[in-house]
CSV table of C-alpha atoms in Angstrom, one decimal:
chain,number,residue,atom,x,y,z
A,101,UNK,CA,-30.2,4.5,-18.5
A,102,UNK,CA,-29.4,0.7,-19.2
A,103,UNK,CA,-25.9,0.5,-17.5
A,104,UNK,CA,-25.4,1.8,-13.9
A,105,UNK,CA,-24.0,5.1,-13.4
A,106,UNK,CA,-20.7,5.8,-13.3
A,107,UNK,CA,-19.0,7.7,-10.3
A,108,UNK,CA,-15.1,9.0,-10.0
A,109,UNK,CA,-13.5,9.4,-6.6
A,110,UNK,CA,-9.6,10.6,-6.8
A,111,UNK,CA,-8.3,11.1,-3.3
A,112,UNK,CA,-4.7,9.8,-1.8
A,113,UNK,CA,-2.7,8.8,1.2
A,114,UNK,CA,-3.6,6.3,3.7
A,115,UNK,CA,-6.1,8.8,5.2
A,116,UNK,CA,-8.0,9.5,1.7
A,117,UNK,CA,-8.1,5.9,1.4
A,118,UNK,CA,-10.2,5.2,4.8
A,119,UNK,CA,-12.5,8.6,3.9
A,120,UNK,CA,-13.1,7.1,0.5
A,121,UNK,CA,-13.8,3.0,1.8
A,122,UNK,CA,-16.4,4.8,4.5
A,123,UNK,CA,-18.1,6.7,1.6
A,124,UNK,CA,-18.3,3.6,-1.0
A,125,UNK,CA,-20.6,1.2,0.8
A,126,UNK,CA,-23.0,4.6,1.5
A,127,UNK,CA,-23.3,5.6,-2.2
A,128,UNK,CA,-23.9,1.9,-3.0
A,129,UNK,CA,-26.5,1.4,-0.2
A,130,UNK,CA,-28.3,5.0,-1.2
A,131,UNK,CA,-28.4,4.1,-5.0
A,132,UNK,CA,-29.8,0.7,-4.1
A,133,UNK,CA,-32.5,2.6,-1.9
A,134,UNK,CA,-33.2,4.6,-4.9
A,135,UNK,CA,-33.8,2.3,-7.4
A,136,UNK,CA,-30.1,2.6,-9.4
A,137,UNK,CA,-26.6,0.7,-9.4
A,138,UNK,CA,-23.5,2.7,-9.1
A,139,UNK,CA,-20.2,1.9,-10.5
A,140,UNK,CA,-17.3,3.4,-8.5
A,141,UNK,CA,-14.3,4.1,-10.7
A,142,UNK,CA,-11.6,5.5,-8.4
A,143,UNK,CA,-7.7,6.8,-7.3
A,144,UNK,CA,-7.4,5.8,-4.4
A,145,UNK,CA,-6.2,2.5,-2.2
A,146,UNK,CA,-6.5,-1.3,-1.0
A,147,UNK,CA,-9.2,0.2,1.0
A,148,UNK,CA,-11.3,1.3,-1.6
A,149,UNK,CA,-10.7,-1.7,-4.0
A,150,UNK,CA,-11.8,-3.8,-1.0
A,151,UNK,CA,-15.3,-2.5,-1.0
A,152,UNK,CA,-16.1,-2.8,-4.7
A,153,UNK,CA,-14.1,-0.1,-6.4
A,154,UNK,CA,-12.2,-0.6,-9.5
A,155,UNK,CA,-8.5,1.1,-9.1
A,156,UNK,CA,-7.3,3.3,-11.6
A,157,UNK,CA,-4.3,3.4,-10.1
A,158,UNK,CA,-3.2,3.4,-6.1
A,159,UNK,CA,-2.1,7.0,-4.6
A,160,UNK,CA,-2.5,5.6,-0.8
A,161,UNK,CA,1.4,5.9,-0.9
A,162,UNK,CA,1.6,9.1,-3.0
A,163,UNK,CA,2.1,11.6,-0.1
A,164,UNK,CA,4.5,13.9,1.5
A,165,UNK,CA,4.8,16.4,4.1
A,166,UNK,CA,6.5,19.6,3.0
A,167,UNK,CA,7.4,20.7,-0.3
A,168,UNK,CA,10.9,19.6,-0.7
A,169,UNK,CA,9.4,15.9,0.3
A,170,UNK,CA,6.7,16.1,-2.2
A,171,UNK,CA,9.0,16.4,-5.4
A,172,UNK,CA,9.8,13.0,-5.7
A,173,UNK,CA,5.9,12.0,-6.4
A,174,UNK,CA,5.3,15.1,-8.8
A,175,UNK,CA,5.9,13.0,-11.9
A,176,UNK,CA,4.3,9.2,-11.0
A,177,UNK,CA,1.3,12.0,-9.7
A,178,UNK,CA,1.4,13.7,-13.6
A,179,UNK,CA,1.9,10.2,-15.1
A,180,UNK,CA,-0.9,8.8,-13.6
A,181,UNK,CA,-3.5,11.4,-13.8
A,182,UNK,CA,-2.4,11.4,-18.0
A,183,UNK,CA,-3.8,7.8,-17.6
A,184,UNK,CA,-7.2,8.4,-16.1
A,185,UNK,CA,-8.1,11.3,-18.6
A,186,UNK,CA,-6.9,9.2,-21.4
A,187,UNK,CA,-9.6,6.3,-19.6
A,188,UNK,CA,-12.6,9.1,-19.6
A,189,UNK,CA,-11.7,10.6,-23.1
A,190,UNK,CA,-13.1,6.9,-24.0
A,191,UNK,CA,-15.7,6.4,-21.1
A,192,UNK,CA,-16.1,9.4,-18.6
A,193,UNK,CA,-17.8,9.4,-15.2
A,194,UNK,CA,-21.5,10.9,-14.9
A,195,UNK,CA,-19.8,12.6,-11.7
A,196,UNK,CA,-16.2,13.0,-10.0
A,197,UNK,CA,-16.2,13.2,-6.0
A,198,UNK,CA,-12.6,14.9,-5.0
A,199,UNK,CA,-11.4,13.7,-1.6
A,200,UNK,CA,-8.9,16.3,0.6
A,201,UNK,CA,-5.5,15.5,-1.4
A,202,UNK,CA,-5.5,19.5,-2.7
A,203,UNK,CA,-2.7,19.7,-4.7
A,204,UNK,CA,-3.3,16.7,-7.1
A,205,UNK,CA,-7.3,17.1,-6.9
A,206,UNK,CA,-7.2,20.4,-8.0
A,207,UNK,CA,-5.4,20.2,-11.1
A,208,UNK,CA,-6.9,16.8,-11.8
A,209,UNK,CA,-10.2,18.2,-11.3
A,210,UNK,CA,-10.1,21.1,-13.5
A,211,UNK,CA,-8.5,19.0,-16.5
A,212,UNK,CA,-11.6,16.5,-15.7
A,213,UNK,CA,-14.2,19.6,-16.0
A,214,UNK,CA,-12.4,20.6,-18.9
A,215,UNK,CA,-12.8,17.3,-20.6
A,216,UNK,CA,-16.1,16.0,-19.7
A,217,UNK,CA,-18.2,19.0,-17.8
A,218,UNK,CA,-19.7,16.8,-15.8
A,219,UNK,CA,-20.5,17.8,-11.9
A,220,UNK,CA,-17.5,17.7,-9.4
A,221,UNK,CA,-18.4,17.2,-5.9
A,222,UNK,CA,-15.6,18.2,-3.6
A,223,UNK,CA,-15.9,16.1,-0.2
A,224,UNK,CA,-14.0,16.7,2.8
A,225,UNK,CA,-12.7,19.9,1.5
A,226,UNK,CA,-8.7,21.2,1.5
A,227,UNK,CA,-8.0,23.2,4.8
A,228,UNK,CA,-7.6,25.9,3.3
A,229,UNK,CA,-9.9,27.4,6.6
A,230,UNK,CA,-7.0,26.4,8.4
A,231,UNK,CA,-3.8,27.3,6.3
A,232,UNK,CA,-4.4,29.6,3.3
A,233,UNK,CA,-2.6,29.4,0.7
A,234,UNK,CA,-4.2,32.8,-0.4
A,235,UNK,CA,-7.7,33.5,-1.6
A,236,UNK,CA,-6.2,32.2,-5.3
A,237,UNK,CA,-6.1,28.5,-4.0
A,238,UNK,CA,-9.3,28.8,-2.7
A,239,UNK,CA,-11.2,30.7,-5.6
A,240,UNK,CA,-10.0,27.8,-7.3
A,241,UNK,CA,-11.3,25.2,-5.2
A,242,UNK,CA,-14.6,26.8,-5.2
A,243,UNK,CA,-14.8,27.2,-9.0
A,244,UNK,CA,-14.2,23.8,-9.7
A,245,UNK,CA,-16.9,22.5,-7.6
A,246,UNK,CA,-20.4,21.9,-8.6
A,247,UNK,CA,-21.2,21.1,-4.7
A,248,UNK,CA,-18.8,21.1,-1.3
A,249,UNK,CA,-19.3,18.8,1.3
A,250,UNK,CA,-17.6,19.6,4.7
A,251,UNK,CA,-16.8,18.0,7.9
A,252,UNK,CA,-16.0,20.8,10.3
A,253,UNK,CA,-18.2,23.6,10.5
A,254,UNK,CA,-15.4,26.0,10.7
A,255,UNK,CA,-14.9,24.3,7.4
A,256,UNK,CA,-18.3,24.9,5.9
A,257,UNK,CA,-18.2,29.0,7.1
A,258,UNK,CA,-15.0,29.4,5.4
A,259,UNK,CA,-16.2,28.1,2.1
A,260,UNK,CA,-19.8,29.2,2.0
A,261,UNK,CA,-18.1,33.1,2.9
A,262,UNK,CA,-16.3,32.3,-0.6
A,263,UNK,CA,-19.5,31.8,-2.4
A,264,UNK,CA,-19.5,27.9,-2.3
A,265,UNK,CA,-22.6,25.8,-2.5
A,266,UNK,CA,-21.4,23.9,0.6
A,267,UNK,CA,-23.0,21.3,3.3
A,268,UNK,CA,-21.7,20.7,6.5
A,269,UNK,CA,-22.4,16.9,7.0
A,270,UNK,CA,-20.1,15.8,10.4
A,271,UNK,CA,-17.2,14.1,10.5
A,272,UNK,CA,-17.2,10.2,9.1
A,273,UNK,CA,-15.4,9.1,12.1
A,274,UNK,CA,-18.4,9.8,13.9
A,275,UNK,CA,-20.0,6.4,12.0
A,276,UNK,CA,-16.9,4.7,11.9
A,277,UNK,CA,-15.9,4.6,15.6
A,278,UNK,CA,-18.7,2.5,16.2
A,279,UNK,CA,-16.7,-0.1,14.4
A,280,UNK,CA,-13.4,0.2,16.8
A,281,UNK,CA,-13.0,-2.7,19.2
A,282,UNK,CA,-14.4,-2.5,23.0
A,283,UNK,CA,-11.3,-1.7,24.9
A,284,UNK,CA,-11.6,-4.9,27.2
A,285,UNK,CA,-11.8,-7.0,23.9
A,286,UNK,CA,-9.2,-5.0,22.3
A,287,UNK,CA,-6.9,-5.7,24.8
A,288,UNK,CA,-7.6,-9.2,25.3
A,289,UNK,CA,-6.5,-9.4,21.0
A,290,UNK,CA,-3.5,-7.8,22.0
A,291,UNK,CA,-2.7,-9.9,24.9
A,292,UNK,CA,-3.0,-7.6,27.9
A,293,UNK,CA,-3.5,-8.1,31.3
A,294,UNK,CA,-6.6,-5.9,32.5
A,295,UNK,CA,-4.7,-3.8,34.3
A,296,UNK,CA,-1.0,-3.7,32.5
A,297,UNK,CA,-0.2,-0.5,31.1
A,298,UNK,CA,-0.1,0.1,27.3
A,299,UNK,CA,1.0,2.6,24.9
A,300,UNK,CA,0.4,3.4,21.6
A,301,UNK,CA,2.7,5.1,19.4
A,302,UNK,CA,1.3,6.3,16.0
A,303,UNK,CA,4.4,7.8,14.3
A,304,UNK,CA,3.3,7.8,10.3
A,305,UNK,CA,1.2,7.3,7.4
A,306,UNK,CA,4.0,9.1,5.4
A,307,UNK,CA,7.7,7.6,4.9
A,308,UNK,CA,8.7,11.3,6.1
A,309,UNK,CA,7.0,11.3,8.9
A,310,UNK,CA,8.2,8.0,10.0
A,311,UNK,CA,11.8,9.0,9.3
A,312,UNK,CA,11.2,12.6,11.1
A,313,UNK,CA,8.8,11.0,14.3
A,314,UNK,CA,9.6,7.2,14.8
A,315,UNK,CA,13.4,7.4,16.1
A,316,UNK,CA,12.1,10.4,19.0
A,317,UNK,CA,9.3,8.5,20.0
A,318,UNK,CA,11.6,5.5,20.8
A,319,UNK,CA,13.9,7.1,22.7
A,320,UNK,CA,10.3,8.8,24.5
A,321,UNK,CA,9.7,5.2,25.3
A,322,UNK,CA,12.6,4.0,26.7
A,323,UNK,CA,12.4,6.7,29.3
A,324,UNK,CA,9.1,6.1,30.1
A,325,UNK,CA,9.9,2.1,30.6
A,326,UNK,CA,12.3,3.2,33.3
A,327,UNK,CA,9.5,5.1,35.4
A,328,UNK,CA,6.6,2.1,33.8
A,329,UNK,CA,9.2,-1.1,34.2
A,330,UNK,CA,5.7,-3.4,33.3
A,331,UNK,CA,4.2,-1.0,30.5
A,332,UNK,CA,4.1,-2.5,27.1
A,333,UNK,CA,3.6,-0.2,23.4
A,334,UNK,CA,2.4,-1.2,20.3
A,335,UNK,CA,2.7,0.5,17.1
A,336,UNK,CA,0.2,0.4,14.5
A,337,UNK,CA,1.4,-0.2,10.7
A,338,UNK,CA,-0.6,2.4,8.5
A,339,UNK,CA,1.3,0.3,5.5
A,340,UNK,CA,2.4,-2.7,5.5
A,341,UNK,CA,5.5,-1.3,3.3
A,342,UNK,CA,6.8,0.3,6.8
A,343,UNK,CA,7.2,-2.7,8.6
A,344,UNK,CA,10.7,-3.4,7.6
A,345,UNK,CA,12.0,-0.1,8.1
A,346,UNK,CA,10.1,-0.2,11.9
A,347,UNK,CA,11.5,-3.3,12.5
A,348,UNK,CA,15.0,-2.5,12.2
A,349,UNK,CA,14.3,0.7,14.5
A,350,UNK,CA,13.1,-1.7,16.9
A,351,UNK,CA,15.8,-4.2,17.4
A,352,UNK,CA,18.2,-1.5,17.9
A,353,UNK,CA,16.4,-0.4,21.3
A,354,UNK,CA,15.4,-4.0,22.8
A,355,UNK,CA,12.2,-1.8,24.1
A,356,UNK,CA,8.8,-4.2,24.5
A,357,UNK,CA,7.6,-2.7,21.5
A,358,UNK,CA,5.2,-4.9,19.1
A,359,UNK,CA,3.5,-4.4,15.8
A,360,UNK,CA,0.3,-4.7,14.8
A,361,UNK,CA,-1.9,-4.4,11.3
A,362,UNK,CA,-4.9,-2.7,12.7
A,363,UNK,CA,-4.8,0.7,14.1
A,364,UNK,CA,-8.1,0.4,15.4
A,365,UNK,CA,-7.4,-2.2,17.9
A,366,UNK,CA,-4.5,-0.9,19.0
A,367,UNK,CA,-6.1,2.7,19.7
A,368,UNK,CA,-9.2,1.0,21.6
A,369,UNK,CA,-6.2,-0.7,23.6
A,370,UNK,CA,-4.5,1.7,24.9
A,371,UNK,CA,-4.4,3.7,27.5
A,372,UNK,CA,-2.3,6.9,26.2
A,373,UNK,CA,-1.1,7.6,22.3
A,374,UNK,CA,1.3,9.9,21.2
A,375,UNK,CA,0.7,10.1,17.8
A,376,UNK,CA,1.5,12.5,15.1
A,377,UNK,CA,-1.4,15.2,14.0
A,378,UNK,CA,-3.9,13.9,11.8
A,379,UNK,CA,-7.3,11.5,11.8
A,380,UNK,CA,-5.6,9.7,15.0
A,381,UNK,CA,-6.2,12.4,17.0
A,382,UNK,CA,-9.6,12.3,16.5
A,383,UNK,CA,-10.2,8.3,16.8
A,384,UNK,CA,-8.4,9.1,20.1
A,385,UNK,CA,-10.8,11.3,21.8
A,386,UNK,CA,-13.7,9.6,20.4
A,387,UNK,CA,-12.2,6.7,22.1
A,388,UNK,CA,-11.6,8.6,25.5
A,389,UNK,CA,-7.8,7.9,24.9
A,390,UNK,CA,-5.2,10.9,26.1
A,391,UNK,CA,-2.9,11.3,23.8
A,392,UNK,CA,0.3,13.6,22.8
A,393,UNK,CA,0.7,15.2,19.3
A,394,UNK,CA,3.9,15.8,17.7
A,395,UNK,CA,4.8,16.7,14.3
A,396,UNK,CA,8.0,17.9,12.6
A,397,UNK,CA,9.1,18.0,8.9
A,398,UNK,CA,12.3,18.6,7.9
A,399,UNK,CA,14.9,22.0,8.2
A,400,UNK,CA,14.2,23.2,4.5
A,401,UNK,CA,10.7,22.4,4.7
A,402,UNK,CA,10.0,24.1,7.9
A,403,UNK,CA,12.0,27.4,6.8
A,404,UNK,CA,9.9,27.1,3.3
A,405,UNK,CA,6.7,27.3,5.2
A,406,UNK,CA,7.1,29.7,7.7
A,407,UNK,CA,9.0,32.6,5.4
A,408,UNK,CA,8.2,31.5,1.5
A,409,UNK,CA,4.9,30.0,1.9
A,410,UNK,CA,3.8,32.0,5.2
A,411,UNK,CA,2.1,29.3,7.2
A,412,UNK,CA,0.8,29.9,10.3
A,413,UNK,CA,-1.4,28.3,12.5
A,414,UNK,CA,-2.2,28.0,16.1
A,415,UNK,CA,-3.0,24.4,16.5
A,416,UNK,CA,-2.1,21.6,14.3
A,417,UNK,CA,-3.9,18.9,15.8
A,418,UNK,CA,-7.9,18.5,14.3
A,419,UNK,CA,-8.9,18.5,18.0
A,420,UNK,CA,-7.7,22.1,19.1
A,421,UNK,CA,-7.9,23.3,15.7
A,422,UNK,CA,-12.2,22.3,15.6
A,423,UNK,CA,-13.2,23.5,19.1
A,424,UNK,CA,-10.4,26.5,19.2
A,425,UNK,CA,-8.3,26.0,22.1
A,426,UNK,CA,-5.8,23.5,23.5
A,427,UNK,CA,-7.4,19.9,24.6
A,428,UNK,CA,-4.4,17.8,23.7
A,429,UNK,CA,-1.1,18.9,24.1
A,430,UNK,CA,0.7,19.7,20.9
A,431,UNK,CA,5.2,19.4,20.4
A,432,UNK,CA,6.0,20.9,17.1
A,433,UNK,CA,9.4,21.3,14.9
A,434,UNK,CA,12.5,21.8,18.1
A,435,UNK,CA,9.8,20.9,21.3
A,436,UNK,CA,9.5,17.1,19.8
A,437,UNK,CA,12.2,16.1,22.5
A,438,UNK,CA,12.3,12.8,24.3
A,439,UNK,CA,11.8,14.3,27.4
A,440,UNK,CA,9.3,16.5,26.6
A,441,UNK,CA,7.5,13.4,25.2
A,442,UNK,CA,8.1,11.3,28.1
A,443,UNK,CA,6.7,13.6,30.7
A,444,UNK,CA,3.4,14.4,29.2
A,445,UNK,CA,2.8,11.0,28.2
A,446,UNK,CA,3.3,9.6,31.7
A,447,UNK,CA,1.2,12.5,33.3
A,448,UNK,CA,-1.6,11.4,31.5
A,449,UNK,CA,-0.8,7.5,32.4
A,450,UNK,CA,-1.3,8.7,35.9
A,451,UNK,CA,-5.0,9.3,37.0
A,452,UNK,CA,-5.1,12.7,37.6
A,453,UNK,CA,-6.2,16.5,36.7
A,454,UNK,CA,-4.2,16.7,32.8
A,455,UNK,CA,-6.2,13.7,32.4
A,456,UNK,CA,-8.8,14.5,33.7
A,457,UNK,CA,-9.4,18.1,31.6
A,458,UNK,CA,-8.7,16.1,28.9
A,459,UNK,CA,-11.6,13.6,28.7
A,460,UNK,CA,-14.1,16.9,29.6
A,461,UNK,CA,-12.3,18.5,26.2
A,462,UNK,CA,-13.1,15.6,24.3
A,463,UNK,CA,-17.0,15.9,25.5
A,464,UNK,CA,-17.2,19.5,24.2
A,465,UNK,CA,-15.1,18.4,20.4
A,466,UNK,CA,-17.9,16.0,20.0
A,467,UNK,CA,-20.4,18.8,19.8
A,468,UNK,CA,-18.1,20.4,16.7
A,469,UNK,CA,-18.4,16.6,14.7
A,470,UNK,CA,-21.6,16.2,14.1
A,471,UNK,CA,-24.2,13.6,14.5
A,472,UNK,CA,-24.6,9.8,13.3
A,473,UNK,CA,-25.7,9.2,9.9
A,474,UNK,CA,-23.0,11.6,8.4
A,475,UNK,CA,-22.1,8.7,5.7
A,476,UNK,CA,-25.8,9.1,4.4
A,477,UNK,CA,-26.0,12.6,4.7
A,478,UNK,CA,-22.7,12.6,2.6
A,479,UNK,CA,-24.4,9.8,-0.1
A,480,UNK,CA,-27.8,11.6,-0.1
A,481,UNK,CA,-26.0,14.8,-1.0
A,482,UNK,CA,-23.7,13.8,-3.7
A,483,UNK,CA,-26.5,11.5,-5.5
A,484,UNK,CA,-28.7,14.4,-5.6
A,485,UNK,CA,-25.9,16.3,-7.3
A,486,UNK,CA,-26.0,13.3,-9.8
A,487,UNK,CA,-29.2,13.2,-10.5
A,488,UNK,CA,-29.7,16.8,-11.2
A,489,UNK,CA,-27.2,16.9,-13.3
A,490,UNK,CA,-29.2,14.1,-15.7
A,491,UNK,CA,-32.1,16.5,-15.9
């Protein structure tokens, strides 16, 4: 084939947008190895575009938590995805990776297979092994793809049980964390004393989370100033869009709270996080960071999951939920609490047995992540897939 060949990635969020930068440079680099060029068409964000993918259009702020929340982006979601199949009726991809993002990827996936059946890879898989949505969603999921590529093992079980032609290939935080900061050098960027205490608060990659997490981690933080008088926090922005809205939050408590663009330094910083549920709770313990979770969504959401949509789930951060028993502690819906915050949060600043279980939990998650090379294990797998498929 004269022109390179031509690979789709639709995925969303902030989170989708990291996943999808990490995966880029190792398709490119595994392409180049075997003799081919690759052009990466994609949905996705800034991080994408920044390592050589051309945007369709930008879905790293396209994300909610709960249904209610997610209602406002249905239509820019139907909008856009009307756009990219009316770009591959003209030129389609030779193969379409879908990134987590279930909702959107599903139905953008199956229109895509309808159009032009060429192979769908599905990498980093919905969690449906963690909250079914019923067998339907997952049949679904399965039938679209040509090849699944997981990142848990609990993941890969789940799927392969269904009948899916599924790889477990780690976790891409596994490469990536080798890129995080030294925490001595992250601390001197931040302007830290060696020995001042620091605190981390990760409240959002979503507006609703921020809205829902941000105001009950500040008041968390002024109490733990009155037992820390010297301890500084830093908040990482996951979009610059947020800073505004932070910023006001911030001059209303005079705490000694700064911002900064890079969540990786400020993670490799610090010496406790509390942090909603997500990827940051595993760049934490890969870091040796303690950390509380909390999460909350709002009153109609939470009574929509638990007796309309049935959720339920043990643990909702990816560290308990992977190795199957509490490591971190988790606040959910009416326990997010200042106080409740406060206190675990400074019993892990203090040197002692929580924190000490703790780092000996994040030894045995390490085992359930897989090891180095995951990005090429991920590249290898979804090239073959391509070139298969031009048999």
């Amino acid at each position: 084939m004269d022109r390179p060949y031509r690979i789709f990635i639709s995925t969303g969020e902030v989170s989708g947008d990291l996943q999808g930068s990490l995966l880029i440079p190792a398709l490119m680099a595994e392409a180049q190895s075997r003799g081919y060029a690759l052009e990466i068409w994609a949905l996705g964000g800034p991080r994408m575009a920044a390592v050589g993918a051309r945007l369709l259009g930008d879905t790293s702020q396209i994300g909610a938590i709960g249904p209610v929340n997610a209602l406002p982006f249905v239509w820019p979601t139907l909008k856009l995805h009307k756009q990219v199949m009316d770009q591959f009726k003209q030129v389609p991809p030779d193969l379409t990776v879908l990134i987590d993002y279930i909702g959107p990827n599903l139905r953008l996936g199956q229109h895509l297979k309808q159009a032009c059946p060429n192979p769908v890879v599905y990498y980093i898989a919905p969690s449906e092994w963690v909250w079914s949505q019923g067998l339907g969603v997952t049949r679904q999921v399965v039938d679209l793809s040509d090849k699944m590529l997981a990142i848990f093992p609990q993941e890969a079980t789940y799927y392969q049980e269904m009948g899916a032609d599924i790889n477990w290939v780690g976790h891409p935080l596994v490469d990536h964390i080798h890129q995080f900061p030294p925490r001595e050098q992250a601390r001197q960027q931040l302007g830290l004393h060696p020995h001042q205490p620091m605190m981390a608060l990760m409240p959002a990659s979503r507006h609703q989370e921020l809205a829902h997490l941000l105001p009950v981690m500040l008041t968390a933080a002024q109490q733990i100033c009155r037992q820390v008088p010297d301890i500084q926090f830093w908040i990482p922005l996951a979009l610059p869009a947020y800073r505004g809205e932070v910023t006001q939050a911030l001059q209303r408590t005079g705490l000694p709270i700064s911002l900064f663009p890079d969540s990786q330094t400020v993670v490799a910083a610090a010496d406790v996080v509390i942090t909603k549920s997500g990827t940051a709770n595993l760049e934490a313990a890969l870091l040796n960071v303690p950390q509380v979770v909390v999460y909350r969504v709002g009153a109609i959401s939470a009574w929509l999951y638990q007796h309309l949509l049935h959720f339920e789930v043990e643990f909702i951060s990816p560290v308990n939920l992977v190795v199957g028993r509490e490591i971190v502690p988790e606040l959910l819906q009416q326990e997010v609490t200042p106080e409740k915050i406060a206190e675990l949060a400074y019993s892990l600043l203090e040197k002692g047995e929580a924190r000490h279980t703790m780092m000996a939990g994040y030894q045995e998650l390490r085992s359930h992540l897989g090891l180095p090379g995951v990005l090429q294990r991920a590249a290898e797998a979804i090239l073959n897939v391509l070139e298969q498929s031009l048999r």
